[in-house]
mmCIF file of C-alpha atoms in Angstrom:
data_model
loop_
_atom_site.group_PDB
_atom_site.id
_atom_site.type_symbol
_atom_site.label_atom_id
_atom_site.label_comp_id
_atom_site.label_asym_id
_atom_site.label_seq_id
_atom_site.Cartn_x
_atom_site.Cartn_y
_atom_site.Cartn_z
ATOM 1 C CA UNK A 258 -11.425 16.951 -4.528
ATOM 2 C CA UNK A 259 -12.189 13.832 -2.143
ATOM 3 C CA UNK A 260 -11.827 10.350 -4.224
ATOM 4 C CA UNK A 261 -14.037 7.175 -3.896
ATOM 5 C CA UNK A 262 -13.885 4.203 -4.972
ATOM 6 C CA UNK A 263 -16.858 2.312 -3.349
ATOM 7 C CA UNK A 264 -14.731 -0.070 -2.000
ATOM 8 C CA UNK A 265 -17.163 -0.092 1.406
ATOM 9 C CA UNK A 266 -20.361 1.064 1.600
ATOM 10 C CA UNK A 267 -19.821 3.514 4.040
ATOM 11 C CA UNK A 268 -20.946 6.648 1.953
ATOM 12 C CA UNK A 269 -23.822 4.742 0.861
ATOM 13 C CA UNK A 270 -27.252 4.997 1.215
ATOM 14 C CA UNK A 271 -28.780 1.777 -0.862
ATOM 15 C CA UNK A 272 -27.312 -0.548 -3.178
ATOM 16 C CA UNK A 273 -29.201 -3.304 -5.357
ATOM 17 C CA UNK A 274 -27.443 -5.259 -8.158
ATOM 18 C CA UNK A 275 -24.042 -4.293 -8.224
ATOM 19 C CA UNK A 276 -21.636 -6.516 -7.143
ATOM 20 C CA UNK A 277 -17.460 -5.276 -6.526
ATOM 21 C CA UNK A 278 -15.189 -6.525 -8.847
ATOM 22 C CA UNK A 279 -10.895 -6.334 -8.850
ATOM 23 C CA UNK A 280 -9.808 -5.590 -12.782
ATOM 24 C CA UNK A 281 -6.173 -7.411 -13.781
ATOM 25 C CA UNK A 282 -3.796 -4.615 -13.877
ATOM 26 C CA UNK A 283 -1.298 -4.760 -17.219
ATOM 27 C CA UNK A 284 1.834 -7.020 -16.391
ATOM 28 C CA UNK A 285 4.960 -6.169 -17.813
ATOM 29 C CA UNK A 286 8.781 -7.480 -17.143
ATOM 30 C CA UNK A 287 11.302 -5.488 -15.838
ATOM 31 C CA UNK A 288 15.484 -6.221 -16.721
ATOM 32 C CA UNK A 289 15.944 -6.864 -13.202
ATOM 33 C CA UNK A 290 16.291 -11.233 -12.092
ATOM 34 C CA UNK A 291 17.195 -11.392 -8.372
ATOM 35 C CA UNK A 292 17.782 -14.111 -6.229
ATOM 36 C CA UNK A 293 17.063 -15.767 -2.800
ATOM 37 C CA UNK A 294 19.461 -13.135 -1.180
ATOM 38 C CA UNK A 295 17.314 -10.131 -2.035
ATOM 39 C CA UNK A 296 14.008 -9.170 -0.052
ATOM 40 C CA UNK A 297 12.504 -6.026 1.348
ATOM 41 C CA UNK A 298 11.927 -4.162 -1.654
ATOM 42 C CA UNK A 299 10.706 -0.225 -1.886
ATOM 43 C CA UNK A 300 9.683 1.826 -5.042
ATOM 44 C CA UNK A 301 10.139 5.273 -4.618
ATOM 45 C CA UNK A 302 9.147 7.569 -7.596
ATOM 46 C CA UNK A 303 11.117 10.879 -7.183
ATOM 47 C CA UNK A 304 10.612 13.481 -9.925
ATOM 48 C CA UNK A 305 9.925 11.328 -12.941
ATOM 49 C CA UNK A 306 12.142 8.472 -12.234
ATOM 50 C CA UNK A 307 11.977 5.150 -9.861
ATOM 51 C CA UNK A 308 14.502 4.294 -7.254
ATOM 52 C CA UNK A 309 14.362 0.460 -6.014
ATOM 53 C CA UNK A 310 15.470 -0.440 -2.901
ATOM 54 C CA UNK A 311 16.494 -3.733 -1.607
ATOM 55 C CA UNK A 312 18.315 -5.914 0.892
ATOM 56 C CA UNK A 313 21.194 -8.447 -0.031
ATOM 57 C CA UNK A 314 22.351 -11.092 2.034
ATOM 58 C CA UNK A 315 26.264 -11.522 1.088
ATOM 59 C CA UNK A 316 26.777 -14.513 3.663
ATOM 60 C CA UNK A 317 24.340 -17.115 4.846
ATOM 61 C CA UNK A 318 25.959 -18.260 7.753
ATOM 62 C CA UNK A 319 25.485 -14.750 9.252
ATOM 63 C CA UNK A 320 22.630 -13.476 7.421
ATOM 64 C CA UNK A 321 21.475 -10.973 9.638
ATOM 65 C CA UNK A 322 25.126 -9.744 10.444
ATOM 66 C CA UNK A 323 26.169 -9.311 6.478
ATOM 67 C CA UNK A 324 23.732 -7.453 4.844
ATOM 68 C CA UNK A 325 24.180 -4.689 2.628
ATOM 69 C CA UNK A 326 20.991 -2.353 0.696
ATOM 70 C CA UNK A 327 21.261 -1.514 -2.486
ATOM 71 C CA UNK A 328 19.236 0.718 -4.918
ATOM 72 C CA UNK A 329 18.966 0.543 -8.950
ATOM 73 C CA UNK A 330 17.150 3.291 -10.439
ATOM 74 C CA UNK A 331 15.068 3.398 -13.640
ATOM 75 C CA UNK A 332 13.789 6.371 -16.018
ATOM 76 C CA UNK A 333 10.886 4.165 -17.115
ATOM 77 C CA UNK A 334 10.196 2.054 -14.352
ATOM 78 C CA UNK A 335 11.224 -1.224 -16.563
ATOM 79 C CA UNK A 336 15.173 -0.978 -17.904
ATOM 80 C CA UNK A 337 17.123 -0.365 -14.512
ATOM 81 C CA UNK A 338 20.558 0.665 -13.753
ATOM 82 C CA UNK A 339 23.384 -2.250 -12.632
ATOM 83 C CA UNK A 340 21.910 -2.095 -8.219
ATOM 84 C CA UNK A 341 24.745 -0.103 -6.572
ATOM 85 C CA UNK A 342 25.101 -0.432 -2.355
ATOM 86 C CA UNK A 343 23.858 2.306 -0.530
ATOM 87 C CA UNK A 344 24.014 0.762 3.164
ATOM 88 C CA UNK A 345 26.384 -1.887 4.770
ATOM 89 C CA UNK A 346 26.157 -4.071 7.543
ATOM 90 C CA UNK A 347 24.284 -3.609 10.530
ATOM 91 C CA UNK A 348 22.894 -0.490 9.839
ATOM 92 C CA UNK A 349 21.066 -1.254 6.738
ATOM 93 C CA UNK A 350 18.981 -4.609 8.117
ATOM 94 C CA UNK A 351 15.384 -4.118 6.581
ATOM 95 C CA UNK A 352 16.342 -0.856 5.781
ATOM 96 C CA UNK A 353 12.669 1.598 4.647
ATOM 97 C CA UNK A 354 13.427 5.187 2.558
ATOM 98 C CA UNK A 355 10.289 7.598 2.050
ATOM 99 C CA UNK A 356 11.045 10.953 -0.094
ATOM 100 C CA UNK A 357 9.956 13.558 2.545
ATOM 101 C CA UNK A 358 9.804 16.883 1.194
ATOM 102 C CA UNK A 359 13.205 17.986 -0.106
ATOM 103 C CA UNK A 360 14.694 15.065 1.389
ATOM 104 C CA UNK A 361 14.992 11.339 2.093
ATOM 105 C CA UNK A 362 14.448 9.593 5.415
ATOM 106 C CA UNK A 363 14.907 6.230 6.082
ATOM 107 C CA UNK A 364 13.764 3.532 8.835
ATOM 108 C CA UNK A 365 16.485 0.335 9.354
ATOM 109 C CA UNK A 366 16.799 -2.035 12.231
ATOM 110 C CA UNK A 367 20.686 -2.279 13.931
ATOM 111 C CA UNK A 368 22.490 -5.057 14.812
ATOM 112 C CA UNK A 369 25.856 -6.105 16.304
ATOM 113 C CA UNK A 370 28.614 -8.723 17.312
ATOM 114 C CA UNK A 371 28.030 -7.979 20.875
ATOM 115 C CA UNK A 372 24.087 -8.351 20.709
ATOM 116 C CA UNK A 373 23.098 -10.839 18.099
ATOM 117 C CA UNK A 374 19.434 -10.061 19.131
ATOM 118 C CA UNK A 375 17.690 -7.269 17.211
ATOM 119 C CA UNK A 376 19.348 -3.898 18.711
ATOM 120 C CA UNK A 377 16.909 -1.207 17.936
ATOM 121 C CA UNK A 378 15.259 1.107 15.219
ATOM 122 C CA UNK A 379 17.126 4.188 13.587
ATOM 123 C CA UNK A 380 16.427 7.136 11.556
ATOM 124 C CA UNK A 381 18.293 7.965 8.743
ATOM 125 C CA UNK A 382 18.778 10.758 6.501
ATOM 126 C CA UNK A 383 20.016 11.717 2.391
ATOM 127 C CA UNK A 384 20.050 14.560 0.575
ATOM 128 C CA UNK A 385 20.467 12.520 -2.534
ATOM 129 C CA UNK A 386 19.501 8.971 -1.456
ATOM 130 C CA UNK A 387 21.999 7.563 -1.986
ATOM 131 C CA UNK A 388 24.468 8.604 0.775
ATOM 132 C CA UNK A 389 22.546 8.006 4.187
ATOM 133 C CA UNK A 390 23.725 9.469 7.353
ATOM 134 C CA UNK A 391 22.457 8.078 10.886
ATOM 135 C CA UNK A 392 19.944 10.746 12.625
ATOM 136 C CA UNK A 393 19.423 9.182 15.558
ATOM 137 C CA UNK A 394 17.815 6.179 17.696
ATOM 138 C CA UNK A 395 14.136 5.553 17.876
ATOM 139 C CA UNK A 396 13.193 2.518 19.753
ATOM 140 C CA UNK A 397 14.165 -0.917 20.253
ATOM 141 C CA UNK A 398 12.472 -3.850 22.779
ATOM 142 C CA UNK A 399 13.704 -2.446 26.293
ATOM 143 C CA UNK A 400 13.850 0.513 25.571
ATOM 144 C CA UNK A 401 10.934 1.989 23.667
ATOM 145 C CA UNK A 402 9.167 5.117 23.210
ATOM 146 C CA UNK A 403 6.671 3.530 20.607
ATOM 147 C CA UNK A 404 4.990 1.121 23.924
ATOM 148 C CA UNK A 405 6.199 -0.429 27.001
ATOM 149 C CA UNK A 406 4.024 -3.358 25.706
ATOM 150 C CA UNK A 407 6.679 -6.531 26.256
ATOM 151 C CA UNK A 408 4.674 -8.239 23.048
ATOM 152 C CA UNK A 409 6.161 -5.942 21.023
ATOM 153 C CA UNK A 410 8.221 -8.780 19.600
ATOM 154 C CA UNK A 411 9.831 -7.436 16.369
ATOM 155 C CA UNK A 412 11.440 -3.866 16.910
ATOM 156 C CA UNK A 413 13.943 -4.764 14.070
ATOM 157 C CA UNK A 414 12.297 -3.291 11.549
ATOM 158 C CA UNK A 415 9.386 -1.562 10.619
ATOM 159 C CA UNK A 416 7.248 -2.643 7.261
ATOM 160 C CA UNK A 417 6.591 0.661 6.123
ATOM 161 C CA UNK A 418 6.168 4.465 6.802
ATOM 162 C CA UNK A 419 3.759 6.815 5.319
ATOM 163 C CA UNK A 420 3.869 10.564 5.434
ATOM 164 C CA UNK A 421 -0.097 12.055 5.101
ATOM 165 C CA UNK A 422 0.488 15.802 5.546
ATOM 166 C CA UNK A 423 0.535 15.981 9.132
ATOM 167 C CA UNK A 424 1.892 13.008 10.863
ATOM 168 C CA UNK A 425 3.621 9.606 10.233
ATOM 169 C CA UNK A 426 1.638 6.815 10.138
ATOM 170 C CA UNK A 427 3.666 3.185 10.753
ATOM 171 C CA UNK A 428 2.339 -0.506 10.071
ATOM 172 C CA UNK A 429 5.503 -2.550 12.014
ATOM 173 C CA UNK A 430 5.474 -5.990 12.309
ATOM 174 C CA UNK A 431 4.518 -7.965 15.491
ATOM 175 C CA UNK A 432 5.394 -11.517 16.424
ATOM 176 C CA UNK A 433 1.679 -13.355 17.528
ATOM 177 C CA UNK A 434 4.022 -16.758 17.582
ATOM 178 C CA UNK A 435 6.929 -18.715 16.174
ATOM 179 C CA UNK A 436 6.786 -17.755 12.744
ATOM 180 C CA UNK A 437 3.522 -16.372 12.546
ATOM 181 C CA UNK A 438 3.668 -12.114 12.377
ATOM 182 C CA UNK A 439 0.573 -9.526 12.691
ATOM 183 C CA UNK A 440 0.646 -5.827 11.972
ATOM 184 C CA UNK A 441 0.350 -3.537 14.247
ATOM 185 C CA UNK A 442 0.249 0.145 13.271
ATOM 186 C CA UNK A 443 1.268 3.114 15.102
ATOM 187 C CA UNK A 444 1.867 7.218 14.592
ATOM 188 C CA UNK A 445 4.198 10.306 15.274
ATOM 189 C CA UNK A 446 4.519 13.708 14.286
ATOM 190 C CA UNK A 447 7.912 14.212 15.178
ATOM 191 C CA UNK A 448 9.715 11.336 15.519
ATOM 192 C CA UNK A 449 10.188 11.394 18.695
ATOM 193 C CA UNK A 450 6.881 10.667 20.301
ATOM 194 C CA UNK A 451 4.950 7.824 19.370
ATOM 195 C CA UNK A 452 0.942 6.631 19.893
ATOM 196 C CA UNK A 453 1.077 3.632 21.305
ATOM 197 C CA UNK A 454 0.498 0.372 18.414
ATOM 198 C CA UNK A 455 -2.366 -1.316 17.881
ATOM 199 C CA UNK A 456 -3.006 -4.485 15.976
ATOM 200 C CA UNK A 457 -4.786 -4.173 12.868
ATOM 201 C CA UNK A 458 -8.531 -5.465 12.644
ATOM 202 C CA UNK A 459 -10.287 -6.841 9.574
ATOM 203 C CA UNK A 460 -14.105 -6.363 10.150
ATOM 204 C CA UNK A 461 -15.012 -9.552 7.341
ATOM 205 C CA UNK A 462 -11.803 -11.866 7.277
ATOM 206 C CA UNK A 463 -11.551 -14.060 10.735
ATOM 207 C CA UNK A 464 -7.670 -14.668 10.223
ATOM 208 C CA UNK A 465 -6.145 -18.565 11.359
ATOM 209 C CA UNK A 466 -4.674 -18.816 13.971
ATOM 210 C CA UNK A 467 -1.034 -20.718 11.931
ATOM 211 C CA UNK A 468 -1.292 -17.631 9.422
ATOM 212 C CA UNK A 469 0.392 -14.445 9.475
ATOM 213 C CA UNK A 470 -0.134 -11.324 7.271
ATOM 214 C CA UNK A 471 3.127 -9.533 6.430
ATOM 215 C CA UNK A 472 3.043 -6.463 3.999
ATOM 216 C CA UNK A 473 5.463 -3.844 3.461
ATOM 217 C CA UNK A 474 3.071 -2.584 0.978
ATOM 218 C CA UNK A 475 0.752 -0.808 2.519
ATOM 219 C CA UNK A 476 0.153 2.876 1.288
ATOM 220 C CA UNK A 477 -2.342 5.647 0.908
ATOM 221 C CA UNK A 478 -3.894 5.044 -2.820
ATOM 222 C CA UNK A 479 -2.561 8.290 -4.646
ATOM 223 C CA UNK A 480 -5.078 11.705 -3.835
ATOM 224 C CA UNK A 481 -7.139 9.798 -1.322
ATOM 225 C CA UNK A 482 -7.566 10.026 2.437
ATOM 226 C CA UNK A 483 -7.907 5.908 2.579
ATOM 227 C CA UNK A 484 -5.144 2.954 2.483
ATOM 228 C CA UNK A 485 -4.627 -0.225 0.623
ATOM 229 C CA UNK A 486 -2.210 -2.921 0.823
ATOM 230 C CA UNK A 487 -1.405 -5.710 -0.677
ATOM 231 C CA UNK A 488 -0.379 -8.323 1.995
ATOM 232 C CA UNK A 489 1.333 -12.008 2.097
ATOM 233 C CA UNK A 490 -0.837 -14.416 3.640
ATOM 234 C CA UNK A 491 1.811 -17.440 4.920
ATOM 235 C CA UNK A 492 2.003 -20.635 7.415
ATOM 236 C CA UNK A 493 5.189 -20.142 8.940
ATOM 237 C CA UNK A 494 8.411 -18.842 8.017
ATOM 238 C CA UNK A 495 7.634 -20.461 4.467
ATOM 239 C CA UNK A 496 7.135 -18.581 1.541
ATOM 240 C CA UNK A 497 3.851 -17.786 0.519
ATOM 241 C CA UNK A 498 1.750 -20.655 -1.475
ATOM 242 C CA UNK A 499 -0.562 -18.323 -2.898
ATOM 243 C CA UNK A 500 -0.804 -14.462 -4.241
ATOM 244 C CA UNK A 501 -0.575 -11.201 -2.302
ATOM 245 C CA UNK A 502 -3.954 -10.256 -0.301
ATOM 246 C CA UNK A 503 -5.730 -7.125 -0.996
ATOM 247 C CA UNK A 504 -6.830 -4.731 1.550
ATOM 248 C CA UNK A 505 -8.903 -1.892 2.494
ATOM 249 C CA UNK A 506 -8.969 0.802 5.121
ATOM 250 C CA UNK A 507 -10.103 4.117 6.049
ATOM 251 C CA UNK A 508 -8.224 4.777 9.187
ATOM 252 C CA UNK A 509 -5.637 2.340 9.159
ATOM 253 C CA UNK A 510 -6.965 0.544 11.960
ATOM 254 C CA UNK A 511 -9.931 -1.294 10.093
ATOM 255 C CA UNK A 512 -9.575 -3.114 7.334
ATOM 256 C CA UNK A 513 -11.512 -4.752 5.201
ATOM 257 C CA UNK A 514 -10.114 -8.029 3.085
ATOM 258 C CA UNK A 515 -10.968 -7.261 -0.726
ATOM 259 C CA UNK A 516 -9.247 -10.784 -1.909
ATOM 260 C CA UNK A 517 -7.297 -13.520 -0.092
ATOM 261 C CA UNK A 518 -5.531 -14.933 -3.261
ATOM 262 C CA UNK A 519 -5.287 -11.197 -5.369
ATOM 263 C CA UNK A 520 -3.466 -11.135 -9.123
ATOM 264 C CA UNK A 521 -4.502 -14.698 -9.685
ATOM 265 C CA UNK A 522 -3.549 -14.503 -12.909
ATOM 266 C CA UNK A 523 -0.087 -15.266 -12.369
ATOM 267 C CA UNK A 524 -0.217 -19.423 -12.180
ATOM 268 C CA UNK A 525 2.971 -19.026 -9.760
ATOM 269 C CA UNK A 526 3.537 -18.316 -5.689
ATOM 270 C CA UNK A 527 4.581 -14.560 -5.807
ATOM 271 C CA UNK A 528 4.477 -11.458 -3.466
ATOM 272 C CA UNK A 529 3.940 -7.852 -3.684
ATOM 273 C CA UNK A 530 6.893 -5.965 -3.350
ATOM 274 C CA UNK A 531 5.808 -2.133 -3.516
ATOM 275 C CA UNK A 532 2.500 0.482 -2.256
ATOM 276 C CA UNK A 533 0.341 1.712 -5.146
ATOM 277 C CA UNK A 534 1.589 5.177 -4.186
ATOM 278 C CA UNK A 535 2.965 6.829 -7.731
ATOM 279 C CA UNK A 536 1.223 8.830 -9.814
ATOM 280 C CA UNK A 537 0.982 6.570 -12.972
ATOM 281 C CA UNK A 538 -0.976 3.447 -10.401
ATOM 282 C CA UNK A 539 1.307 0.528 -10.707
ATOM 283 C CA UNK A 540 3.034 -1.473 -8.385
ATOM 284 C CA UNK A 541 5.953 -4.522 -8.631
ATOM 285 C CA UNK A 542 5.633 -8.142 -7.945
ATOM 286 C CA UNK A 543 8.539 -10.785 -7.359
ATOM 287 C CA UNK A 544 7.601 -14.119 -8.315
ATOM 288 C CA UNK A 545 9.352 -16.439 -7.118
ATOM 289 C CA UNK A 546 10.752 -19.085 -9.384
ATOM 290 C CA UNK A 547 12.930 -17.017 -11.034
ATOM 291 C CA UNK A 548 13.062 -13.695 -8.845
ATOM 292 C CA UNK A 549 12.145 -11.965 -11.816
ATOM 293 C CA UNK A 550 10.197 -8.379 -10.926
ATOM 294 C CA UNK A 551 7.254 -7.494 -12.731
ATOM 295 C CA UNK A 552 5.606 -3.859 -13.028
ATOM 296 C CA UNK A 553 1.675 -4.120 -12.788
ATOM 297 C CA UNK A 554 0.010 -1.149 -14.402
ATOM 298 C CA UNK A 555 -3.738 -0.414 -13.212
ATOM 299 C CA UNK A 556 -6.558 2.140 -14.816
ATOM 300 C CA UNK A 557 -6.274 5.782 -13.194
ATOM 301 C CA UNK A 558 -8.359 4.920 -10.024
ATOM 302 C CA UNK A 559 -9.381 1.606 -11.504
ATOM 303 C CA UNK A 560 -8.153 -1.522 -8.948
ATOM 304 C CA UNK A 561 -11.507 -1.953 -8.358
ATOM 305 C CA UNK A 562 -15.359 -1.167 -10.082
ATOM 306 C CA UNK A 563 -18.990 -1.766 -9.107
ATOM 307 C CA UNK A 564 -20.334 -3.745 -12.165
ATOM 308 C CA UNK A 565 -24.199 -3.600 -13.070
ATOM 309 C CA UNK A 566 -26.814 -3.992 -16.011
ATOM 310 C CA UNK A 567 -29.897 -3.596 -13.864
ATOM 311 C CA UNK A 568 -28.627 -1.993 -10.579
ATOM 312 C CA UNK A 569 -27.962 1.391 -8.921
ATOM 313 C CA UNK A 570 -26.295 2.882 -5.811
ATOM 314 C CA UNK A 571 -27.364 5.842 -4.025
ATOM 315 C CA UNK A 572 -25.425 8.280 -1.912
ATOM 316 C CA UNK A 573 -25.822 9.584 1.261
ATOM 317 C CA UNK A 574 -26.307 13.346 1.158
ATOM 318 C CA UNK A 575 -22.784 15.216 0.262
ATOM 319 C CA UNK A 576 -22.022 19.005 -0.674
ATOM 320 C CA UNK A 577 -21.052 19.362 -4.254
ATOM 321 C CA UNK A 578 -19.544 22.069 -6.648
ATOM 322 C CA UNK A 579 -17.802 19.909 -8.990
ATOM 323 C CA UNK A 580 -18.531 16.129 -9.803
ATOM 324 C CA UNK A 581 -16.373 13.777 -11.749
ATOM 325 C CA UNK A 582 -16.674 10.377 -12.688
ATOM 326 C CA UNK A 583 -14.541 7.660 -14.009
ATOM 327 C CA UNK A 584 -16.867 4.526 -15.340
ATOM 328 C CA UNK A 585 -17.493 2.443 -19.048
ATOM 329 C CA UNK A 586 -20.390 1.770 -20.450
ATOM 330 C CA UNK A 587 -24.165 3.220 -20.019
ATOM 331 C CA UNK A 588 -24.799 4.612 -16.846
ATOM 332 C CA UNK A 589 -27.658 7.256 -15.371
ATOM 333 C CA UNK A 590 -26.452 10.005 -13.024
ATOM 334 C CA UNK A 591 -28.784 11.651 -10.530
ATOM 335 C CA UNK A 592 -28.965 14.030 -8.692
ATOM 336 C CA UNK A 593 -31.066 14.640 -6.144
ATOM 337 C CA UNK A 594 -31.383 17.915 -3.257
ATOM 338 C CA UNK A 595 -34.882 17.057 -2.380
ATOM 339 C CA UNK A 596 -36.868 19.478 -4.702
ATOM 340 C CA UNK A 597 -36.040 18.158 -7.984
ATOM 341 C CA UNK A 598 -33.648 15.439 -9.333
ATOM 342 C CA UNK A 599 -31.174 16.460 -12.553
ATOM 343 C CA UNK A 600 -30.561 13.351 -14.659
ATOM 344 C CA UNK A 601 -27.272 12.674 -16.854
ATOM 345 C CA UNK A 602 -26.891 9.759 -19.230
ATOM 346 C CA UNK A 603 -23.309 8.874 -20.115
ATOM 347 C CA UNK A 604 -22.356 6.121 -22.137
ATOM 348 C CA UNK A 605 -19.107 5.843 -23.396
ATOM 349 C CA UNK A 606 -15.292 5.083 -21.343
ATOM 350 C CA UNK A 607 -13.859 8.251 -19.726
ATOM 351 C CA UNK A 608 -11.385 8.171 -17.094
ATOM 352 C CA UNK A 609 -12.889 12.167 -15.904
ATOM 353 C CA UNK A 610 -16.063 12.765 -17.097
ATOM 354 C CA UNK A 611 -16.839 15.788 -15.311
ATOM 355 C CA UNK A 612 -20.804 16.705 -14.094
ATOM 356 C CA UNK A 613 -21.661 20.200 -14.336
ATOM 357 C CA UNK A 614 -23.873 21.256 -11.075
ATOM 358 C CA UNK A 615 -24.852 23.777 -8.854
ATOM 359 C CA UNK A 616 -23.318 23.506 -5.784
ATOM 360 C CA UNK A 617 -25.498 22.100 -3.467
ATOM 361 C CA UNK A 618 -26.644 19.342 -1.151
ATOM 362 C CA UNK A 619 -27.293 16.018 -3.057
ATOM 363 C CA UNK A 620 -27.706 12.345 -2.993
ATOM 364 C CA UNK A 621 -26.146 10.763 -6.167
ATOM 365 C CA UNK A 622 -27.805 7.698 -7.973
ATOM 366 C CA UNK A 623 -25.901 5.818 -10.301
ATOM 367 C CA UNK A 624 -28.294 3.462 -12.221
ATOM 368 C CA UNK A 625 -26.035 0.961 -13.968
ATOM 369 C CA UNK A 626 -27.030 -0.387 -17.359
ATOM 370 C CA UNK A 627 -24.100 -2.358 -18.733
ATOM 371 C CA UNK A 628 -21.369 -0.298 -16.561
ATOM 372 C CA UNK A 629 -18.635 -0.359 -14.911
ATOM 373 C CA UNK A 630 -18.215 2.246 -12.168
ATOM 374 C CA UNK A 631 -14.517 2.838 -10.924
ATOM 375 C CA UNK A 632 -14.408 6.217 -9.105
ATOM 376 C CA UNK A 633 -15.795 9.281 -8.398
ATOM 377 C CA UNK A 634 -14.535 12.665 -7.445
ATOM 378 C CA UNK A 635 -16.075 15.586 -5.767
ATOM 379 C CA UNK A 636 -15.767 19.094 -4.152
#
């Protein structure tokens, strides 16, 4: 079944009268209050329960030099356990786990007394997740099998990794100036060899020249073939003044900006700390004043919806044995193949209403009458 959520109108044919809209996701608090030492959170959900992983900073005078990650784990994904330390010292800086199939691997930049510069990138492996063993080097600045591009500026880390079936698929962060980072994205399907990076494009957002985009939060929404993110937009090396970003892309190359100043409802500076990438739709956010981590809870395919009461969309052609949609509301379904056009009223608020057709080639109208359209599915 491919998803869509209308979130471009690239499998669109006409649209009149519906405008995009970005529901507020349930907010609830989780046990955990941090600090200024903590940053570089993942979520991984791993067979019903959530493993959060973070770096501490145990001394500032040598902050890069003394850091440790650590990792509390949660059945619910709101009471965690006491964070235990997973990773010390140089090994562990900006340190990135992904479950990949009946294991753990896990991205960390390497430093060390003799070079207080950023040494290089490593792979690391778990069977449980907890203890991590060093696989083997990857790249670093002079040395580097990602691009012998000298602007790659930041080979300390990389923001996140993403596993799609077939190949892993990087966004690393990239230097542009003195405190102002880009992201840059890149691919492998062995580790070993890398595309060269390119830096990510937004086809609707011209982006300042002072402001950088950071995100370690990029992932591909949950039984799609398309990403979201949800960046920090920031002046500087200063924390962000205003909420996370959200983004859109197909290919991870493109993307288009949804929101500058997403999750507005919280009335303080905070930052997205986790991909919508489990299977319940929620992601984390740290505000700031009192490090405090929130879990944001979102409809089943529902961080966005095409609103109408006198509009429609219309479909290019697609092939179709099953249809499903997700919507509240009254809205018409038809279907078209070019010879006669079947018509379905719902009205009601299903998550997976499913369609009953022949399979076919049609164009699908959705004429919105009071409705709120959030997905669709089809085969």
């Amino acid at each position: 079944m491919k998803l869509e959520l209308f979130l471009d109108n690239s499998l669109l044919e006409a649209r009149e009268n519906v405008h995009l809209s970005l529901p507020s996701p349930s907010i609830e608090a989780t046990n955990l209050i941090l600090n200024e030492k903590n940053a570089y959170f993942t979520i991984l959900k791993d067979n019903g329960s959530y493993r959060l992983y973070f770096k501490e900073t145990l001394k500032a005078e040598r902050p890069i030099l003394d850091e440790v990650t650590k990792m509390a784990s949660s059945e619910d994904g709101l009471l965690f356990s006491r964070p235990q330390t997973v990773l010390h010292g140089t090994m562990s800086h900006n340190f990135y786990p992904v479950k990949h199939q009946d294991h753990y691997l896990g991205i960390g930049g390497y430093h060390s007394e003799e070079y207080p510069g950023y040494e290089g990138v490593f792979l690391y492996g778990s069977e449980d997740g907890i203890r991590w063993d060093e696989v083997r080097f990857l790249f670093n600045r002079a040395n580097t099998c990602v691009s012998r591009d000298a602007s790659i500026a930041c080979c300390d880390c990389l923001n996140n990794m993403i596993f799609d079936g077939e190949k892993f698929v990087f966004f690393l962060r990239y230097n542009l100036a003195r405190g102002v980072r880009r992201i840059q994205t890149c691919s492998s399907k062995d580790l070993v060899h890398f595309t060269a990076p390119q830096m990510i494009r937004f086809l609707n957002f011209d982006m300042p020249e002072e402001l950088g985009t950071y995100t370690p939060t990029i992932s591909r929404f949950p039984g799609s073939n398309f990403f979201v993110g949800l960046p920090t937009l920031q002046a500087g090396n200063d924390r962000p003044t205003k909420h996370p970003g959200l983004i859109f892309s197909r290919d991870g190359l493109h993307w288009t900006m949804l929101s500058t100043d997403y999750l507005s409802q919280f009335q303080r500076p905070c930052t997205a700390v986790a991909g919508i990438h489990s299977s319940d739709r929620n992601t984390y956010l740290n505000v700031h004043e009192n490090s405090t981590l929130f879990r944001l809870k979102y409809r089943k395919d529902g961080i966005s919806c095409l609103n109408g009461s006198a509009g429609y969309i219309r479909t290019k052609p697609v092939h179709l044995s099953k249809l499903v949609v997700n919507y509240s509301g009254e809205l018409e379904v038809q279907l078209g193949n070019g010879l006669h056009t079947i018509r379905h009223t719902l009205n009601g608020d299903q998550l997976a209403h499913e369609i009953v057709v022949d399979e076919g080639e049609y164009s699908i109208q959705f004429t919105f009458k009071g409705a709120s359209l959030y997905s669709m599915q089809y085969s």
